[in-house]
PDB file of C-alpha atoms in Angstrom:
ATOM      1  CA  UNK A   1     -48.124 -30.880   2.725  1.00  0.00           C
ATOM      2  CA  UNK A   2     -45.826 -29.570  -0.057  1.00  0.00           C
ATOM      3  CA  UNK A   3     -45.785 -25.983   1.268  1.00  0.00           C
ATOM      4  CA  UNK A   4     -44.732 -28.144   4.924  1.00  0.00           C
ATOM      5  CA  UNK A   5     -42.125 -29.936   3.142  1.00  0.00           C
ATOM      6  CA  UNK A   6     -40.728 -26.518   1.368  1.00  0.00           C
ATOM      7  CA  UNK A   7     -41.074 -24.914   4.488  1.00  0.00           C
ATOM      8  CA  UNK A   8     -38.685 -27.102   6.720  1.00  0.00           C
ATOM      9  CA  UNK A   9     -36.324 -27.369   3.842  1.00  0.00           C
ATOM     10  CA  UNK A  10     -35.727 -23.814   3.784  1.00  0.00           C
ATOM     11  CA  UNK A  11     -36.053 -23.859   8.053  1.00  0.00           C
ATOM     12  CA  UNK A  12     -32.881 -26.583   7.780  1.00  0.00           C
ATOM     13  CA  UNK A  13     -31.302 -24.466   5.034  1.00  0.00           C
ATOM     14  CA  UNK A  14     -30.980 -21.273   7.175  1.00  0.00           C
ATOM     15  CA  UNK A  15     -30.377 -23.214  10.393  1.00  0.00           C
ATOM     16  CA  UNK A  16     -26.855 -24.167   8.574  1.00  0.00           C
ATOM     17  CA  UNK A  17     -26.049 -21.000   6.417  1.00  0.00           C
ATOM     18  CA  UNK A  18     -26.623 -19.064  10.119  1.00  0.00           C
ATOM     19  CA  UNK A  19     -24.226 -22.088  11.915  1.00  0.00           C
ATOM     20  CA  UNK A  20     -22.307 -21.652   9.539  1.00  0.00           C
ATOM     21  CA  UNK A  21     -21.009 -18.279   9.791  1.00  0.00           C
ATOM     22  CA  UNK A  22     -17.811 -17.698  11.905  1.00  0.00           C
ATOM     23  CA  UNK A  23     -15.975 -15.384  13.580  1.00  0.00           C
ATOM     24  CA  UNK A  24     -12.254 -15.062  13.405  1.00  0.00           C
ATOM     25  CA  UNK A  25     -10.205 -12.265  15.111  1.00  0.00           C
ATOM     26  CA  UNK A  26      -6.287 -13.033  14.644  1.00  0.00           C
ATOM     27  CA  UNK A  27      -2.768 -10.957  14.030  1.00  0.00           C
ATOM     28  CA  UNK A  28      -0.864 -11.559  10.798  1.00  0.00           C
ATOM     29  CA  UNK A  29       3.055 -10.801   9.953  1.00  0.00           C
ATOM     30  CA  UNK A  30       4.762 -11.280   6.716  1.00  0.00           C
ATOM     31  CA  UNK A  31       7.127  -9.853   4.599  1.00  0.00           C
ATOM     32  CA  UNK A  32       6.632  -8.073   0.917  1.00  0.00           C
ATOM     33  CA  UNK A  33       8.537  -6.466  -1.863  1.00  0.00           C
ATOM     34  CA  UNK A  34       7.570  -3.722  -3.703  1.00  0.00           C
ATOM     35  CA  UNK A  35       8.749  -3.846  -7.414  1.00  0.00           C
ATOM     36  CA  UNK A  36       8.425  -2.775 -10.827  1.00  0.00           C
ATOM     37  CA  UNK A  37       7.992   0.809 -10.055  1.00  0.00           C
ATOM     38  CA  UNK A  38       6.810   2.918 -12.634  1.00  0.00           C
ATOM     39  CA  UNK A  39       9.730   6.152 -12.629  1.00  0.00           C
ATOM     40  CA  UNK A  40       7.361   9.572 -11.945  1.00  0.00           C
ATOM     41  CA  UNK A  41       8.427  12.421 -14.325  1.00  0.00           C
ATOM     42  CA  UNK A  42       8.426  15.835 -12.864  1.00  0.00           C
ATOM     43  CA  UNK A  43       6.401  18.494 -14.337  1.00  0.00           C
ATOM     44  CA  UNK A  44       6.744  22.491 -14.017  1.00  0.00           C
ATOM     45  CA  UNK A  45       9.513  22.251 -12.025  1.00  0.00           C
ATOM     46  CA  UNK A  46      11.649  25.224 -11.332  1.00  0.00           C
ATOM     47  CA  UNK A  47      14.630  24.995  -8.379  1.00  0.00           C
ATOM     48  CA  UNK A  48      16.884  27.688  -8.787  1.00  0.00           C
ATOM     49  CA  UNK A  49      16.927  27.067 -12.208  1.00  0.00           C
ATOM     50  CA  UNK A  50      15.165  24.101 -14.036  1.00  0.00           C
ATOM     51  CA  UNK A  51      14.953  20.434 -12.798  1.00  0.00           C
ATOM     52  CA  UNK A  52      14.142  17.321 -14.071  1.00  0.00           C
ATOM     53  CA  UNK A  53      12.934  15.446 -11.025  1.00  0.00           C
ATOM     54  CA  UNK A  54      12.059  11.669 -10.631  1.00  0.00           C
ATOM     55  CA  UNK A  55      11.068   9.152  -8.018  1.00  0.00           C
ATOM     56  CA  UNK A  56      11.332   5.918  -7.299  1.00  0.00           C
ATOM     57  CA  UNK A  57      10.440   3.101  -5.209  1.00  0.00           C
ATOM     58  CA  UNK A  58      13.717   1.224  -3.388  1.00  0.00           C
ATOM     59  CA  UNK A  59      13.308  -1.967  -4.132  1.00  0.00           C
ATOM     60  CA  UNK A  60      14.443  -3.867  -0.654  1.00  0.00           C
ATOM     61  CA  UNK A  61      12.226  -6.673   1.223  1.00  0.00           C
ATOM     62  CA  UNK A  62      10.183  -5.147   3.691  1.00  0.00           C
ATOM     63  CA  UNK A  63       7.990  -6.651   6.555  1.00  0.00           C
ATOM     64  CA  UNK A  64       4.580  -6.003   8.249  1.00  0.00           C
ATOM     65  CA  UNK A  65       2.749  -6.454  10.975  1.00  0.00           C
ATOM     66  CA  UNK A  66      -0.886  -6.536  11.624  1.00  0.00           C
ATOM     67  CA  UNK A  67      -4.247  -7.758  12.849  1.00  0.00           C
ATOM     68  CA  UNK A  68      -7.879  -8.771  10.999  1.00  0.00           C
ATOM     69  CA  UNK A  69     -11.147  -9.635  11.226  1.00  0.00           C
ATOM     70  CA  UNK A  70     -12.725 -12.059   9.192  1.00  0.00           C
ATOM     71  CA  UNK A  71     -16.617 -13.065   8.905  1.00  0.00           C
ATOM     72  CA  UNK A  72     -16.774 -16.946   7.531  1.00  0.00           C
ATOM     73  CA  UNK A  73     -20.298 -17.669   5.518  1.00  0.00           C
ATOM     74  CA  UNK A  74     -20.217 -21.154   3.966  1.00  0.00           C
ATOM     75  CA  UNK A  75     -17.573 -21.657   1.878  1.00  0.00           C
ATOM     76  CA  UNK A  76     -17.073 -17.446   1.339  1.00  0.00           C
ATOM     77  CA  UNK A  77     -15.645 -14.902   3.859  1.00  0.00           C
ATOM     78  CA  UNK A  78     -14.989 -11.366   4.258  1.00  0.00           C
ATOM     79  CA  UNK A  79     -12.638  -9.407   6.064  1.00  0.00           C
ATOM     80  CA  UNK A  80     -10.671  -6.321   7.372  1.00  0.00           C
ATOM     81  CA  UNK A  81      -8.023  -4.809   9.469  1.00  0.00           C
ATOM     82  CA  UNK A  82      -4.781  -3.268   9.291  1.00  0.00           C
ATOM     83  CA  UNK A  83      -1.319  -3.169   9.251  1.00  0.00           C
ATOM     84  CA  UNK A  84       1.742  -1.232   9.077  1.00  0.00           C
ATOM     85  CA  UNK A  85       4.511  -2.112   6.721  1.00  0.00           C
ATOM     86  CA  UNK A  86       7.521  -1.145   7.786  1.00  0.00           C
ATOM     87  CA  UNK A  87      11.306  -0.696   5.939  1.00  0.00           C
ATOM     88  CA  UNK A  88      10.298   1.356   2.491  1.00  0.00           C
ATOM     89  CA  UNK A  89      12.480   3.826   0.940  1.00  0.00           C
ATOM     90  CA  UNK A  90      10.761   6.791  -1.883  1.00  0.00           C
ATOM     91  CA  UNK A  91      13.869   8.384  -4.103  1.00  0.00           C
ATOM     92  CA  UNK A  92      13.614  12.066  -5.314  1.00  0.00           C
ATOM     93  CA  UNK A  93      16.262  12.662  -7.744  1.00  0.00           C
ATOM     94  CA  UNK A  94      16.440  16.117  -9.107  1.00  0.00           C
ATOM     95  CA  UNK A  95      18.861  17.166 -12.166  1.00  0.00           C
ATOM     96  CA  UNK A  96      19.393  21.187 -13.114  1.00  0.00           C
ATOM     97  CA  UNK A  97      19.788  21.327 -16.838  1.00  0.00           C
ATOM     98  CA  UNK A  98      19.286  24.657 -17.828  1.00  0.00           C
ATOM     99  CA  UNK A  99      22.672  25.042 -19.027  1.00  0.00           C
ATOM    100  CA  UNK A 100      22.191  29.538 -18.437  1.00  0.00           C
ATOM    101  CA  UNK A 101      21.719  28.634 -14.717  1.00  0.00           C
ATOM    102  CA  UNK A 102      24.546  28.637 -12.484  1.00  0.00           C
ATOM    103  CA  UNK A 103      23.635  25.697 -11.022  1.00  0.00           C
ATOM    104  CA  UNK A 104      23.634  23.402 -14.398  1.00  0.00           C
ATOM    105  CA  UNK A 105      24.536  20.029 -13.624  1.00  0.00           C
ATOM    106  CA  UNK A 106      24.142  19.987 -10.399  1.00  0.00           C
ATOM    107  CA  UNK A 107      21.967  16.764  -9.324  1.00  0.00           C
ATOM    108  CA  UNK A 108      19.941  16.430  -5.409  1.00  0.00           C
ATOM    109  CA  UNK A 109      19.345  13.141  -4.228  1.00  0.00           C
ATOM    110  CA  UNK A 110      16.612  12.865  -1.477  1.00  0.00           C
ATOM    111  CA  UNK A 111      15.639   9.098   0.252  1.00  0.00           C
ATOM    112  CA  UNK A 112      13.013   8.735   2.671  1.00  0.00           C
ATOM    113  CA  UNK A 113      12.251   6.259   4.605  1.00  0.00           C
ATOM    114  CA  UNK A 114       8.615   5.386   4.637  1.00  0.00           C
ATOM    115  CA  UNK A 115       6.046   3.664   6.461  1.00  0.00           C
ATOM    116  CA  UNK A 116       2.271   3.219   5.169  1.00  0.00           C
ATOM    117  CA  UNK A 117      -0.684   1.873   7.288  1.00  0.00           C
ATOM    118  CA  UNK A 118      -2.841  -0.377   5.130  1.00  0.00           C
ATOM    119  CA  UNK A 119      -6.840  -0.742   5.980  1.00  0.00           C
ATOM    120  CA  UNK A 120      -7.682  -3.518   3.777  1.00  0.00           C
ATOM    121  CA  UNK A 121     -11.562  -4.710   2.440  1.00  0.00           C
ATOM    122  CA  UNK A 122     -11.272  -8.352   1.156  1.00  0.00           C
ATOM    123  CA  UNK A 123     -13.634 -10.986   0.094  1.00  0.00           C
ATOM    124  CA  UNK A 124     -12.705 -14.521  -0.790  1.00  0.00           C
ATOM    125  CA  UNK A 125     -13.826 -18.256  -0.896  1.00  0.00           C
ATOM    126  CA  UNK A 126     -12.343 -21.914   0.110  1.00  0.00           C
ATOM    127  CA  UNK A 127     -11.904 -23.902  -3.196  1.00  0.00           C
ATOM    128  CA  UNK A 128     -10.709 -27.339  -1.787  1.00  0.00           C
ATOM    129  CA  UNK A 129      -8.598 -28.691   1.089  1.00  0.00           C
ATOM    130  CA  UNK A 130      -7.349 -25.616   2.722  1.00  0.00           C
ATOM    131  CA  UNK A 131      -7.158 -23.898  -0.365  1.00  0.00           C
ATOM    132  CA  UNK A 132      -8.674 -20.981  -1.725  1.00  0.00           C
ATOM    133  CA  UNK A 133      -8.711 -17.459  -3.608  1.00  0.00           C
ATOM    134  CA  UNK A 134      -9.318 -13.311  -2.093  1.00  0.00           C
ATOM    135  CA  UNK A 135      -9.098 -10.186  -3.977  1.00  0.00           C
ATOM    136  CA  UNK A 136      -9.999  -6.915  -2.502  1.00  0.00           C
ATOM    137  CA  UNK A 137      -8.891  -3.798  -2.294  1.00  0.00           C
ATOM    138  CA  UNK A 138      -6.902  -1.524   0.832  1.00  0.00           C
ATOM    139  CA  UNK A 139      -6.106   2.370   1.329  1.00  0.00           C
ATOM    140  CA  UNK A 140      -2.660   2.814   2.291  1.00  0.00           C
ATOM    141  CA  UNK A 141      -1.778   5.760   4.383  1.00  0.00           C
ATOM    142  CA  UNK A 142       2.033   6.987   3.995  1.00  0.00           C
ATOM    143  CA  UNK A 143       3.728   7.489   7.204  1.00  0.00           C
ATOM    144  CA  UNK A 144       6.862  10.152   6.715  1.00  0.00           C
ATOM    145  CA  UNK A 145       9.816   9.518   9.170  1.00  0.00           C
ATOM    146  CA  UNK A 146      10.803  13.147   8.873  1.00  0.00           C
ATOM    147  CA  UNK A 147      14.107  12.310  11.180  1.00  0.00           C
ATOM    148  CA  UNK A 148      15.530   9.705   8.999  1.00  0.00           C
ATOM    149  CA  UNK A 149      16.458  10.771   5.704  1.00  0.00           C
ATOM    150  CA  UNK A 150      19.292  10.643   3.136  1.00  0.00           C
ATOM    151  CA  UNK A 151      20.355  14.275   1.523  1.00  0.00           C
ATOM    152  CA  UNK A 152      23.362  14.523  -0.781  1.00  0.00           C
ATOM    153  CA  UNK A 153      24.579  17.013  -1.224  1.00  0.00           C
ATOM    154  CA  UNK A 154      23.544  17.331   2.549  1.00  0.00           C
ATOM    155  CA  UNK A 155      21.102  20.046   1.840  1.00  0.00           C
ATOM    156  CA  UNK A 156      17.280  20.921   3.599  1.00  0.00           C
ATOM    157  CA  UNK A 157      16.002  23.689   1.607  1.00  0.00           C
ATOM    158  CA  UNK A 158      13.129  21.256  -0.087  1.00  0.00           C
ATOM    159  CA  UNK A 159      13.120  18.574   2.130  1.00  0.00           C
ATOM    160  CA  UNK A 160      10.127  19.806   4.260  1.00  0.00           C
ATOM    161  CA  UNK A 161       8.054  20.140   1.234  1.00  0.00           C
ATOM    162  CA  UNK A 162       8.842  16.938  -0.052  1.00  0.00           C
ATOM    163  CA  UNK A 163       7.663  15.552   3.210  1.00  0.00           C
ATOM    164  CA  UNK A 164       4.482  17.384   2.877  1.00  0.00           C
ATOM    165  CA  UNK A 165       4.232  15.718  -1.131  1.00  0.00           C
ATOM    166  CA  UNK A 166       4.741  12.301   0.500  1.00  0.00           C
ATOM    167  CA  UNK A 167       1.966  12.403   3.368  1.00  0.00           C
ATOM    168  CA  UNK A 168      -0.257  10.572   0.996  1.00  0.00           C
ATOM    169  CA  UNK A 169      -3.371   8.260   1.114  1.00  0.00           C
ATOM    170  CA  UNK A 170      -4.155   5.907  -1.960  1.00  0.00           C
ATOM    171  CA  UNK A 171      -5.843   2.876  -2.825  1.00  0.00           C
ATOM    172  CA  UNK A 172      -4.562  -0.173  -4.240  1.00  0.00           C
ATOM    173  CA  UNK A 173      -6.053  -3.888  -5.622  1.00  0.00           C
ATOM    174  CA  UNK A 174      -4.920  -6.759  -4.212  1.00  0.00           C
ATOM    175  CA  UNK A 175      -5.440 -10.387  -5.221  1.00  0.00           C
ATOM    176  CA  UNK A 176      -4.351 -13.702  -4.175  1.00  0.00           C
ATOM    177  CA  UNK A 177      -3.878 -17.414  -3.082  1.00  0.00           C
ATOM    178  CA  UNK A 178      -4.003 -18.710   0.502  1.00  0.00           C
ATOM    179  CA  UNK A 179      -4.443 -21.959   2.299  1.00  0.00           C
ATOM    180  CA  UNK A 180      -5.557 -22.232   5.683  1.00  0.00           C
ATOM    181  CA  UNK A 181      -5.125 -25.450   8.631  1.00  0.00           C
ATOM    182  CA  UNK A 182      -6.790 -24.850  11.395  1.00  0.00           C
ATOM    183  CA  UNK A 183      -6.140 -21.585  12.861  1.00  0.00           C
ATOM    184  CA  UNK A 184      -3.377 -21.008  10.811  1.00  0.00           C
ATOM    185  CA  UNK A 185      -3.496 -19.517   7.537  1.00  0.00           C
ATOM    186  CA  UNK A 186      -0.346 -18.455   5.212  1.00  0.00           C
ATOM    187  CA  UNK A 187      -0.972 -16.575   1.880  1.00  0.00           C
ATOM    188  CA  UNK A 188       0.669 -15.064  -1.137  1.00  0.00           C
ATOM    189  CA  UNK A 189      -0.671 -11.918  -2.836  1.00  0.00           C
ATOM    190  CA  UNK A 190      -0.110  -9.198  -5.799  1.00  0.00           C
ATOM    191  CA  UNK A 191      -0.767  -6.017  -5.055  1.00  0.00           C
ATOM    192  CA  UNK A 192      -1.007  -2.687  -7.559  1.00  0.00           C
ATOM    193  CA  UNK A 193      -1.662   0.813  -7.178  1.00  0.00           C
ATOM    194  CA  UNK A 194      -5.221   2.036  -8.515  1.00  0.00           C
ATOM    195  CA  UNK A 195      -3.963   5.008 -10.901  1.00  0.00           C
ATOM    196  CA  UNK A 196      -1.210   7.122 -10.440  1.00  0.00           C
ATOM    197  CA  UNK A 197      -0.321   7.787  -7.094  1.00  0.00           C
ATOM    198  CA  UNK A 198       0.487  12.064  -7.183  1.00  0.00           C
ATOM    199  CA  UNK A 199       2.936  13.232  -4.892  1.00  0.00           C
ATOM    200  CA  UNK A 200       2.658  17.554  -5.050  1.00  0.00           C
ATOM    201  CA  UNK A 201       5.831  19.298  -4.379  1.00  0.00           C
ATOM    202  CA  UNK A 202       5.183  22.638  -3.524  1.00  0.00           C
ATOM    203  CA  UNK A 203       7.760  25.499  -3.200  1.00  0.00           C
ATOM    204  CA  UNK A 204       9.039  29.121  -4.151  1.00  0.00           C
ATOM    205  CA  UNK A 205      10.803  30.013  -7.156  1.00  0.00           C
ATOM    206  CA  UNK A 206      11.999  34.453  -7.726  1.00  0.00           C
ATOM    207  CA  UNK A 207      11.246  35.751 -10.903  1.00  0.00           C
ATOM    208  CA  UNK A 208      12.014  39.511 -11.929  1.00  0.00           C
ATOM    209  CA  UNK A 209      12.960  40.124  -8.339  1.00  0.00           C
ATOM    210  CA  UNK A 210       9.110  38.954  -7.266  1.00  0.00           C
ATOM    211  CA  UNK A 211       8.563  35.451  -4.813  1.00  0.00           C
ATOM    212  CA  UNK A 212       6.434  33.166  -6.970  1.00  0.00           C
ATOM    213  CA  UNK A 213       4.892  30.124  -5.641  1.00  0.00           C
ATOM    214  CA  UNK A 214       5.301  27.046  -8.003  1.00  0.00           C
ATOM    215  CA  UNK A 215       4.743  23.098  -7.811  1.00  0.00           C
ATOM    216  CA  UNK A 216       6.503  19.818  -9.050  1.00  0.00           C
ATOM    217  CA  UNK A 217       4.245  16.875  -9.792  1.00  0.00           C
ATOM    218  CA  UNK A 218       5.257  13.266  -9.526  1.00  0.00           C
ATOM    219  CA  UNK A 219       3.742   9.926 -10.701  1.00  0.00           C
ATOM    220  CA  UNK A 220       4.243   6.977  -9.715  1.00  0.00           C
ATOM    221  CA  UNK A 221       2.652   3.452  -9.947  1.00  0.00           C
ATOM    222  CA  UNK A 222       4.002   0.378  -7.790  1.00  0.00           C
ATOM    223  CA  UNK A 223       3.744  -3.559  -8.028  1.00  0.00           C
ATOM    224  CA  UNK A 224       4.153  -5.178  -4.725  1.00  0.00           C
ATOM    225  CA  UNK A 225       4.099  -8.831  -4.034  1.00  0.00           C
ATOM    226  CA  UNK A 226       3.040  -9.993  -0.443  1.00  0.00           C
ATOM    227  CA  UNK A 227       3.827 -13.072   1.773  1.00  0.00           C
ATOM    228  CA  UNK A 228       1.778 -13.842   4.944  1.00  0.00           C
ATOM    229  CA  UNK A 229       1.325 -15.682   7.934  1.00  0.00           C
ATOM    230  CA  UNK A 230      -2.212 -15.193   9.827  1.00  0.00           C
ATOM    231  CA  UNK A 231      -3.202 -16.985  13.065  1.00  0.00           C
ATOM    232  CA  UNK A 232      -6.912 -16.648  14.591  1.00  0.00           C
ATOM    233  CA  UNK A 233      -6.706 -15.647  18.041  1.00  0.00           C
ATOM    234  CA  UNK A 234     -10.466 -15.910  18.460  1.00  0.00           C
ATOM    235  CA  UNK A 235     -13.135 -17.818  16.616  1.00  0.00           C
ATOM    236  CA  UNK A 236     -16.567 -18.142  17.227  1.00  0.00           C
TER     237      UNK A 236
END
């Protein structure tokens, strides 16, 4: 009778974990800001001459757009999906201050504009009311518009290998609040690079009258802070 009794307990117990588990597949849009950028210092550099070069992260509000999936168990979900986030801007600023060079002083500004397509793994629960708390982490894919750039002076020697430096994939922690009414879920998240993010620039330098093939490393390390409407589409 006891082992009965045990039995159907755990029968009823599995009958409502497996009802309920849910199914939502939805589109999301929001806007975020990426902030307190860590300046990358250039290292072995060499243009003509030698270069301090830096980067930096334009710090403008940018938006996205997006779908997910999310799996509901109980009180905890998970969930994926992607997005693109649109409107970025990566600064290359580079500086000649060898003062034997005949270049000394000269400085290079470079702006690109930037997309990245984030594939994000998250896991959360529902606290109370609506309410509730996700962390995870996504791998962010840097998207190049190679037609829409800023030069000044308006030069192109390095541009195309700066490109190539920025084509980039990297992974970055996210955590946050959210709170969710029916179909409709809005959340607010902080959002970090995982390490420094390493952007190679590769190019040609001519030493004693011989081609030489040399490299500029940047670091950088961003904060970005995320606002975001979600709306199930389909639930089941």
């Amino acid at each position: 009778m006891k082992k009965l009794f045990i039995g159907l307990i755990l029968c009823i117990g599995f009958v409502n974990f497996t009802y309920a588990q849910k199914w939502e597949v939805g589109v999301d849009a929001g806007l975020f800001r990426n902030t307190g950028s860590n300046v990358g210092e250039g290292s072995g550099g060499n243009f003509s001459g030698v270069w301090d070069v830096n980067e930096s992260v334009y710090s403008i509000t940018n938006y996205k757009v997006g779908f997910f999936v999310r799996r509901n168990i109980s009180r905890f979900f998970v969930s994926t999906g992607a997005s693109t986030n649109f409107n970025q801007q990566i600064d290359i600023r580079l500086e000649n201050i060898e003062p034997s060079d005949q270049h000394y002083g000269e400085v290079y500004f470079y702006g690109f504009k930037v997309q990245t397509i984030s594939v994000p793994i998250i896991t959360g629960i529902h606290i109370y009311k609506g309410f509730g708390f996700e962390t995870g982490v996504s791998v962010e894919f840097d998207v190049i518009n190679r037609k829409n750039h800023i030069s000044n002076p308006p030069v192109s020697e390095e541009i195309n290998n700066i490109n190539q430096a920025l084509n980039n994939s990297y992974w970055r922690y996210t955590c946050g609040l959210f709170y969710q009414y029916k179909r409709i879920r809005a959340s607010f998240h902080y959002q970090r690079d995982l390490g420094w993010i390493v952007h190679e620039i590769r190019y040609n330098i001519n030493s004693n009258n011989e081609t030489m093939p040399a490299a500029t490393s940047l670091f950088v390390k961003t904060n970005s802070f995320v606002f975001s409407i979600s709306y199930s589409i389909f639930t089941k």
